[in-house]
């Protein structure tokens, strides 16, 4: 009911028990169909049994600026153009049929563009049956002698199955025989010649290990998903897909819109599996009957003529095979009347519609809407696969949008761990399908990375095996042999003598009768002992057969476990090899980085040592310079005292006259200059002294002088007075044009010491600053500096004008 949906969300669905540690990837196979004409350009090549290579056609390369890019895709197995239908069936579909008979579900669908061979792969052609008729043939070859009578199993409308008693089944059969409608064909009926060649499979493929103590029944249904609506193709009601709408004038509309037939809805059963509610499910007893039911529904499918295919399937078709099986009772006569022991397995064969772009189909109107809905459902399938892949790769729990499409919603249980999933990618190697084939390949490659939880095996019923065989022994020809042996024993009994007493004195008749009866009694006791021994032997044989079956089941389980463990070991070994290779690469990379680290550490240590030596030399020079300054200061003080004591006139400091005296100057003295403390100092009258050139100072003066100090080649401090004229620029600013340079330099009057040996090699670069030869004879002022260092600003001094407001 609708009001129940407004309530709080229900609890999460309880899934069937499964082993979360055992997962199987989705098996993706590729089949390449032959070219339609030998002169067609091919863009897909089969490299080996698992790899195909796709390359762009010539025209595509010209359109794409001459780029040529080949791409390879790997699959579980690749089937070339010469592979027969039987080999494809043995590899892909046969394991699904074996799982179906063992009570497990399976999903097989074909995927590809229109004209890639999907329908041929699934259905086949006359004389070359596809996967569907071969699956049916294998099922009935395996369970043929163990099928239940018709209507013993009865499907309900909730995706379940019940077992009817023999009386109810008989009434159902009589009711079916009395119906005037044509019934599905039996094995003796003439088969439609249109499909006779498709189901004439001579392989006689069957499952080897079938539980003979079970009875089986097969039910088939056929639906299509068209424009995201589900339709039952086996309904007996009139199927009118082209019934037009009528307007108020009682005439049909001309816009091409049609009323679709009654669609079906999806429901969830008590085990949280999805099913189509109200879908027709037909019980079939042979391959011919099942395929004729399929062919009857196939004629109702939506097909249309598009640019890519004359009969293009405009819908997704789903052919569902359900196998109901239940054990026989302890006597081996009838089906066990316990619903818990019934196993219902399902195999879904899906033929998807073409996945091409709408502009290539040249479709219009309804065909265009069909193509849009087809692409939308296939896009939802791709999205679900992408989300499943992301959840498994990154360990997240993102919601999978199954409900966005009827196709994905119907089969969501398979991806949640309710069966095995396999996909056949059909591709057409012609150059016109290059773009679509590329998209199909990418989707298939992504699908292979999705893993589906492996379903668990169904539990055994617990009854003694061999019940059917023992029942046949009791009611078959072996029972007649037992009867003849009994008659033989009775004939060997001594005949009874005449029992009539004619004389009262007859003393022979009764003793003879007693003797014969005693012999017959002894023989009977012997016979009963033999029968008891035979019964004991039979029970022993049954117990031995039961133990043998149990041992076989255990051995098969162990073999499967060993095979799974071997597969897991191989996978882990491959993973170990990959990790070892990665570790080797990382070790090599780490070795390279360690070597670089050692080299950098050595370089750092050498630089640190060099810096320490330089700092030590600077401290030593500073100490020596300070000593020299102190000594020179004391010397001059003593000279001054002696001069004053001799009444000599005091020495006045004279200022050196500049050649440009009398003019207005800007005296630029950078703060990095050092005072020389000499007697003669440059002096400029009427000067504006600044630490940095500015437009304000330059505007007030017409001359400019820069005091610049640097270290001369002989190690002495050299002062340069750089002079220039100030003039105005057109932009309203101030500029300086240098015209003259005066150089002031100090020298020691005693000369300088030279190096002892001029032929010595040049000292290393780090020691060039520490080896001084004329420290003792330096002038009275010592400065801490490095040779070649830039003291003060450069020669170009331009004052930037301030931007005036307009």
Coordinates of C-alpha atoms in Angstrom, one line a residue, residues 356-752:
X356 CA 25.1 3.3 -30.4
X357 CA 24.7 7.0 -30.5
X358 CA 21.4 8.4 -31.7
X359 CA 22.9 10.5 -34.5
X360 CA 24.3 7.3 -36.2
X361 CA 20.9 5.5 -36.2
X362 CA 19.3 8.3 -38.3
X363 CA 16.3 7.7 -36.1
X364 CA 13.4 10.2 -35.8
X365 CA 10.3 10.5 -33.7
X366 CA 9.5 7.3 -31.8
X367 CA 12.8 5.7 -32.9
X368 CA 14.7 8.7 -31.4
X369 CA 12.9 8.4 -28.1
X370 CA 13.6 4.7 -28.1
X371 CA 17.3 5.2 -28.6
X372 CA 17.4 7.8 -25.9
X373 CA 15.7 5.4 -23.4
X374 CA 18.1 2.6 -24.5
X375 CA 21.1 4.8 -24.0
X376 CA 19.7 6.0 -20.6
X377 CA 19.3 2.4 -19.3
X378 CA 22.8 1.4 -20.5
X379 CA 24.2 4.6 -18.9
X380 CA 22.6 3.6 -15.6
X381 CA 24.1 0.2 -16.0
X382 CA 27.5 1.8 -16.5
X383 CA 27.0 4.1 -13.5
X384 CA 26.1 1.2 -11.2
X385 CA 29.2 -0.7 -12.4
X386 CA 31.3 2.4 -11.7
X387 CA 29.9 2.9 -8.2
X388 CA 30.4 -0.8 -7.4
X389 CA 34.0 -0.6 -8.6
X390 CA 34.7 2.5 -6.5
X391 CA 33.1 1.0 -3.4
X392 CA 35.3 -2.1 -3.7
X393 CA 38.5 -0.3 -4.6
X394 CA 38.4 2.5 -2.0
X395 CA 36.4 0.8 0.7
X396 CA 33.5 3.3 0.7
X397 CA 29.8 2.6 0.9
X398 CA 28.4 4.8 -1.8
X399 CA 24.8 4.1 -2.8
X400 CA 24.4 2.2 -6.1
X401 CA 21.6 3.8 -8.2
X402 CA 19.9 0.5 -9.1
X403 CA 16.5 2.1 -9.1
X404 CA 17.3 4.6 -11.8
X405 CA 16.5 1.9 -14.4
X406 CA 14.3 -1.1 -14.6
X407 CA 17.2 -3.1 -16.1
X408 CA 19.5 -2.6 -13.2
X409 CA 16.8 -2.8 -10.6
X410 CA 15.8 -6.2 -11.8
X411 CA 19.3 -7.7 -11.6
X412 CA 20.6 -5.9 -8.5
X413 CA 20.6 -9.1 -6.5
X414 CA 23.2 -10.7 -8.8
X415 CA 25.7 -7.9 -8.1
X416 CA 24.9 -8.2 -4.3
X417 CA 26.0 -11.8 -4.2
X418 CA 23.1 -13.9 -5.3
X419 CA 24.7 -15.6 -8.3
X420 CA 27.4 -15.6 -10.9
X421 CA 27.6 -12.8 -13.5
X422 CA 29.1 -13.1 -16.9
X423 CA 29.1 -10.7 -19.9
X424 CA 29.9 -11.3 -23.6
X425 CA 31.1 -8.1 -25.3
X426 CA 30.2 -8.4 -29.0
X427 CA 32.2 -6.0 -31.4
X428 CA 32.0 -5.4 -35.1
X429 CA 35.6 -4.7 -36.4
X430 CA 34.4 -2.3 -39.2
X431 CA 35.8 1.2 -39.1
X432 CA 32.4 2.9 -38.9
X433 CA 31.9 1.5 -35.4
X434 CA 35.2 2.7 -34.1
X435 CA 33.9 5.3 -31.6
X436 CA 31.1 3.0 -30.2
X437 CA 33.5 0.0 -30.0
X438 CA 35.9 2.2 -28.0
X439 CA 33.3 3.0 -25.5
X440 CA 32.2 -0.6 -25.3
X441 CA 35.8 -1.7 -24.6
X442 CA 36.2 0.9 -21.9
X443 CA 33.0 -0.2 -20.1
X444 CA 34.0 -3.9 -20.4
X445 CA 37.4 -3.2 -18.9
X446 CA 35.9 -1.4 -16.0
X447 CA 33.3 -4.2 -15.4
X448 CA 36.1 -6.8 -15.0
X449 CA 37.2 -5.0 -11.9
X450 CA 33.9 -5.5 -10.0
X451 CA 33.8 -8.6 -7.8
X452 CA 30.7 -10.5 -6.8
X453 CA 30.4 -12.5 -3.6
X454 CA 30.3 -16.2 -4.3
X455 CA 27.0 -17.9 -3.2
X456 CA 27.2 -20.7 -0.7
X457 CA 26.3 -24.3 -1.6
X458 CA 22.8 -25.4 -0.6
X459 CA 22.6 -27.8 2.4
X460 CA 21.7 -31.5 1.9
X461 CA 18.3 -32.7 2.8
X462 CA 19.6 -35.3 5.3
X463 CA 17.8 -38.4 3.9
X464 CA 19.6 -41.6 2.9
X465 CA 20.9 -41.4 -0.7
X466 CA 19.8 -44.1 -3.2
X467 CA 16.0 -43.8 -2.5
X468 CA 15.0 -43.7 -6.1
X469 CA 17.1 -46.7 -7.0
X470 CA 15.7 -48.8 -4.1
X471 CA 12.2 -47.9 -5.1
X472 CA 12.9 -49.1 -8.6
X473 CA 14.2 -52.4 -7.2
X474 CA 11.0 -52.9 -5.2
X475 CA 8.7 -52.2 -8.1
X476 CA 10.7 -53.3 -11.1
X477 CA 11.8 -56.5 -12.7
X478 CA 14.0 -57.4 -9.7
X479 CA 10.8 -57.9 -7.7
X480 CA 9.7 -60.5 -10.1
X481 CA 13.0 -62.4 -9.7
X482 CA 12.4 -62.4 -5.9
X483 CA 8.9 -63.8 -6.5
X484 CA 10.3 -66.7 -8.6
X485 CA 12.9 -67.5 -6.0
X486 CA 10.1 -67.7 -3.4
X487 CA 8.1 -70.0 -5.5
X488 CA 11.1 -72.1 -6.0
X489 CA 11.5 -72.4 -2.2
X490 CA 7.8 -73.3 -1.8
X491 CA 8.1 -76.0 -4.5
X492 CA 11.0 -77.5 -2.6
X493 CA 8.9 -77.9 0.5
X494 CA 7.8 -81.6 1.0
X495 CA 4.3 -82.2 -0.1
X496 CA 1.6 -82.6 2.5
X497 CA 0.4 -86.3 2.8
X498 CA -3.2 -87.3 2.8
X499 CA -4.8 -86.2 6.0
X500 CA -8.0 -88.3 6.0
X501 CA -8.4 -90.7 8.9
X502 CA -10.5 -93.7 7.8
X503 CA -9.6 -96.0 10.7
X504 CA -9.6 -95.2 14.3
X505 CA -6.6 -97.4 14.7
X506 CA -4.6 -95.6 11.9
X507 CA -1.2 -94.7 13.5
X508 CA 0.7 -93.7 10.4
X509 CA -1.2 -90.7 8.9
X510 CA -0.7 -88.3 11.8
X511 CA 3.0 -89.1 12.4
X512 CA 3.7 -88.6 8.7
X513 CA 1.8 -85.2 8.7
X514 CA 3.7 -84.2 11.8
X515 CA 7.0 -85.1 10.2
X516 CA 6.2 -83.2 7.0
X517 CA 5.1 -80.1 9.0
X518 CA 8.3 -80.2 11.1
X519 CA 10.4 -80.3 7.9
X520 CA 8.4 -77.4 6.4
X521 CA 8.8 -75.5 9.7
X522 CA 12.6 -76.0 9.6
X523 CA 12.7 -74.9 6.0
X524 CA 10.7 -71.8 6.8
X525 CA 13.1 -70.9 9.7
X526 CA 16.0 -71.3 7.3
X527 CA 14.3 -69.1 4.8
X528 CA 13.5 -66.4 7.4
X529 CA 17.1 -66.5 8.4
X530 CA 18.2 -66.1 4.8
X531 CA 15.8 -63.2 4.4
X532 CA 17.0 -61.5 7.5
X533 CA 20.6 -61.9 6.3
X534 CA 19.6 -60.5 2.9
X535 CA 17.9 -57.5 4.6
X536 CA 21.0 -56.9 6.7
X537 CA 23.1 -57.1 3.6
X538 CA 20.8 -54.7 1.9
X539 CA 21.0 -52.3 4.8
X540 CA 24.7 -52.6 4.8
X541 CA 24.9 -51.9 1.1
X542 CA 22.7 -48.8 1.6
X543 CA 24.9 -47.6 4.4
X544 CA 28.0 -48.3 2.3
X545 CA 26.5 -46.4 -0.6
X546 CA 25.5 -43.5 1.7
X547 CA 29.1 -43.3 3.0
X548 CA 30.4 -43.5 -0.5
X549 CA 28.2 -40.6 -1.5
X550 CA 29.3 -38.7 1.6
X551 CA 32.9 -39.4 0.8
X552 CA 32.4 -38.3 -2.8
X553 CA 30.7 -35.1 -1.7
X554 CA 33.5 -34.5 0.9
X555 CA 36.2 -35.2 -1.8
X556 CA 34.5 -32.9 -4.3
X557 CA 34.3 -30.2 -1.7
X558 CA 38.0 -30.7 -0.8
X559 CA 39.0 -30.7 -4.4
X560 CA 37.1 -27.4 -4.9
X561 CA 38.7 -26.0 -1.8
X562 CA 42.1 -27.1 -3.1
X563 CA 41.4 -25.6 -6.5
X564 CA 40.3 -22.3 -4.9
X565 CA 43.4 -22.3 -2.7
X566 CA 45.6 -23.0 -5.7
X567 CA 44.0 -20.1 -7.5
X568 CA 44.4 -17.9 -4.5
X569 CA 48.1 -19.0 -4.2
X570 CA 48.7 -18.2 -7.8
X571 CA 47.1 -14.8 -7.4
X572 CA 49.2 -14.2 -4.3
X573 CA 52.4 -15.3 -6.0
X574 CA 51.7 -12.9 -8.8
X575 CA 51.0 -10.2 -6.3
X576 CA 54.3 -11.1 -4.5
X577 CA 56.2 -10.8 -7.7
X578 CA 54.7 -7.5 -8.4
X579 CA 55.5 -6.2 -4.9
X580 CA 59.0 -7.6 -5.1
X581 CA 59.5 -5.7 -8.3
X582 CA 58.2 -2.5 -6.7
X583 CA 60.4 -3.1 -3.7
X584 CA 63.4 -3.5 -5.9
X585 CA 62.6 -0.2 -7.7
X586 CA 62.1 1.5 -4.4
X587 CA 65.4 0.2 -3.0
X588 CA 67.2 1.5 -6.1
X589 CA 65.5 4.8 -5.7
X590 CA 66.4 4.9 -2.0
X591 CA 70.0 4.1 -2.8
X592 CA 70.1 7.0 -5.3
X593 CA 68.6 9.3 -2.7
X594 CA 71.0 8.1 0.0
X595 CA 73.9 8.8 -2.3
X596 CA 72.6 12.3 -3.0
X597 CA 72.1 12.8 0.7
X598 CA 75.7 11.9 1.5
X599 CA 77.0 14.2 -1.2
X600 CA 74.9 17.1 0.0
X601 CA 76.0 16.4 3.6
X602 CA 79.6 16.4 2.5
X603 CA 79.1 19.7 0.6
X604 CA 77.3 21.1 3.6
X605 CA 80.1 20.1 5.9
X606 CA 82.7 21.7 3.6
X607 CA 80.7 24.9 3.4
X608 CA 80.3 25.0 7.2
X609 CA 84.0 24.5 7.7
X610 CA 84.8 27.2 5.2
X611 CA 82.4 29.6 6.9
X612 CA 84.0 28.7 10.3
X613 CA 87.4 29.5 8.9
X614 CA 86.3 32.8 7.5
X615 CA 84.6 33.8 10.7
X616 CA 87.8 32.8 12.6
X617 CA 90.0 34.9 10.2
X618 CA 87.6 37.8 10.6
X619 CA 87.7 37.7 14.3
X620 CA 91.5 37.5 14.2
X621 CA 91.8 40.4 11.9
X622 CA 89.4 42.4 13.9
X623 CA 91.5 41.8 17.0
X624 CA 94.7 42.9 15.2
X625 CA 93.0 45.9 13.7
X626 CA 91.7 47.0 17.1
X627 CA 95.2 46.6 18.5
X628 CA 96.7 48.7 15.8
X629 CA 94.0 51.4 16.2
X630 CA 94.7 51.6 19.9
X631 CA 98.4 51.8 19.3
X632 CA 98.1 54.5 16.7
X633 CA 95.7 56.5 18.9
X634 CA 98.1 56.4 21.8
X635 CA 101.0 57.4 19.5
X636 CA 99.1 60.5 18.2
X637 CA 98.0 61.4 21.7
X638 CA 101.6 61.4 22.8
X639 CA 102.7 63.5 19.8
X640 CA 99.9 66.0 20.6
X641 CA 101.0 66.2 24.2
X642 CA 104.6 66.7 23.3
X643 CA 103.6 69.4 20.8
X644 CA 101.6 71.3 23.4
X645 CA 104.5 71.0 25.9
X646 CA 106.8 72.7 23.4
X647 CA 104.4 75.7 23.0
X648 CA 104.0 74.9 19.3
X649 CA 101.0 76.5 17.6
X650 CA 98.1 74.1 17.4
X651 CA 97.4 72.5 14.1
X652 CA 94.1 73.6 12.6
X653 CA 92.2 71.2 10.5
X654 CA 92.0 72.5 6.9
X655 CA 89.2 71.8 4.7
X656 CA 90.0 70.9 1.1
X657 CA 88.5 73.5 -1.1
X658 CA 86.3 72.1 -3.9
X659 CA 86.8 73.5 -7.4
X660 CA 83.0 74.2 -7.5
X661 CA 82.7 76.1 -4.2
X662 CA 80.1 78.8 -4.0
X663 CA 77.4 76.8 -5.7
X664 CA 74.4 75.0 -4.1
X665 CA 75.3 71.2 -3.7
X666 CA 73.5 68.0 -2.7
X667 CA 76.0 66.1 -0.5
X668 CA 75.0 62.4 -0.8
X669 CA 76.7 60.4 1.9
X670 CA 75.4 56.8 2.1
X671 CA 75.1 55.4 5.7
X672 CA 77.5 52.6 4.8
X673 CA 80.5 54.9 4.4
X674 CA 83.2 54.7 7.1
X675 CA 84.9 57.8 8.7
X676 CA 88.5 57.9 7.8
X677 CA 89.5 60.2 10.7
X678 CA 92.2 61.9 8.6
X679 CA 93.4 65.5 8.9
X680 CA 92.1 66.7 5.5
X681 CA 88.4 66.1 5.0
X682 CA 86.3 67.1 1.9
X683 CA 84.1 70.1 2.7
X684 CA 81.4 71.7 0.5
X685 CA 79.8 74.8 1.8
X686 CA 76.1 75.6 1.3
X687 CA 75.4 71.8 0.9
X688 CA 72.4 69.8 1.8
X689 CA 73.6 66.5 3.3
X690 CA 71.4 63.5 2.6
X691 CA 71.7 59.7 3.1
X692 CA 69.6 59.0 -0.1
X693 CA 69.0 61.0 -3.2
X694 CA 65.5 62.6 -3.2
X695 CA 63.6 64.8 -5.6
X696 CA 63.1 67.5 -3.0
X697 CA 66.8 67.9 -2.3
X698 CA 67.7 67.9 -6.0
X699 CA 65.1 70.6 -6.8
X700 CA 66.8 73.1 -4.5
X701 CA 70.4 72.6 -5.8
X702 CA 72.2 72.7 -9.1
X703 CA 75.1 70.5 -8.2
X704 CA 75.3 66.9 -6.9
X705 CA 78.2 65.0 -5.2
X706 CA 78.2 61.3 -4.2
X707 CA 80.8 60.1 -1.6
X708 CA 81.6 56.5 -2.5
X709 CA 84.1 54.2 -0.7
X710 CA 85.6 51.0 -2.0
X711 CA 88.6 48.7 -1.4
X712 CA 91.5 49.4 -3.7
X713 CA 93.7 46.7 -5.2
X714 CA 96.4 47.3 -2.5
X715 CA 94.0 46.7 0.3
X716 CA 93.5 50.4 1.2
X717 CA 90.2 52.3 1.5
X718 CA 89.7 54.6 -1.5
X719 CA 87.2 57.4 -1.4
X720 CA 85.7 58.8 -4.6
X721 CA 83.8 62.0 -4.9
X722 CA 81.5 61.6 -7.9
X723 CA 80.1 65.0 -9.0
X724 CA 77.5 66.1 -11.5
X725 CA 75.1 68.7 -12.7
X726 CA 71.4 68.7 -11.8
X727 CA 68.9 69.6 -14.5
X728 CA 65.2 69.3 -14.9
X729 CA 63.5 66.7 -17.1
X730 CA 60.6 67.2 -19.4
X731 CA 58.3 65.2 -17.1
X732 CA 58.9 67.7 -14.3
X733 CA 61.5 65.6 -12.4
X734 CA 65.2 65.9 -11.7
X735 CA 68.1 64.1 -13.3
X736 CA 71.9 64.1 -12.6
X737 CA 74.5 64.1 -15.3
X738 CA 77.9 63.1 -13.9
X739 CA 80.8 65.3 -15.0
X740 CA 83.8 64.7 -12.6
X741 CA 85.3 62.2 -10.2
X742 CA 87.8 63.1 -7.5
X743 CA 89.7 60.3 -5.8
X744 CA 91.0 60.5 -2.2
X745 CA 93.4 57.7 -1.1
X746 CA 95.6 57.0 2.0
X747 CA 99.0 55.4 1.9
X748 CA 101.5 54.5 4.6
X749 CA 104.7 56.6 4.4
X750 CA 106.9 53.6 5.2
X751 CA 105.8 51.5 2.2
X752 CA 104.4 47.9 2.2

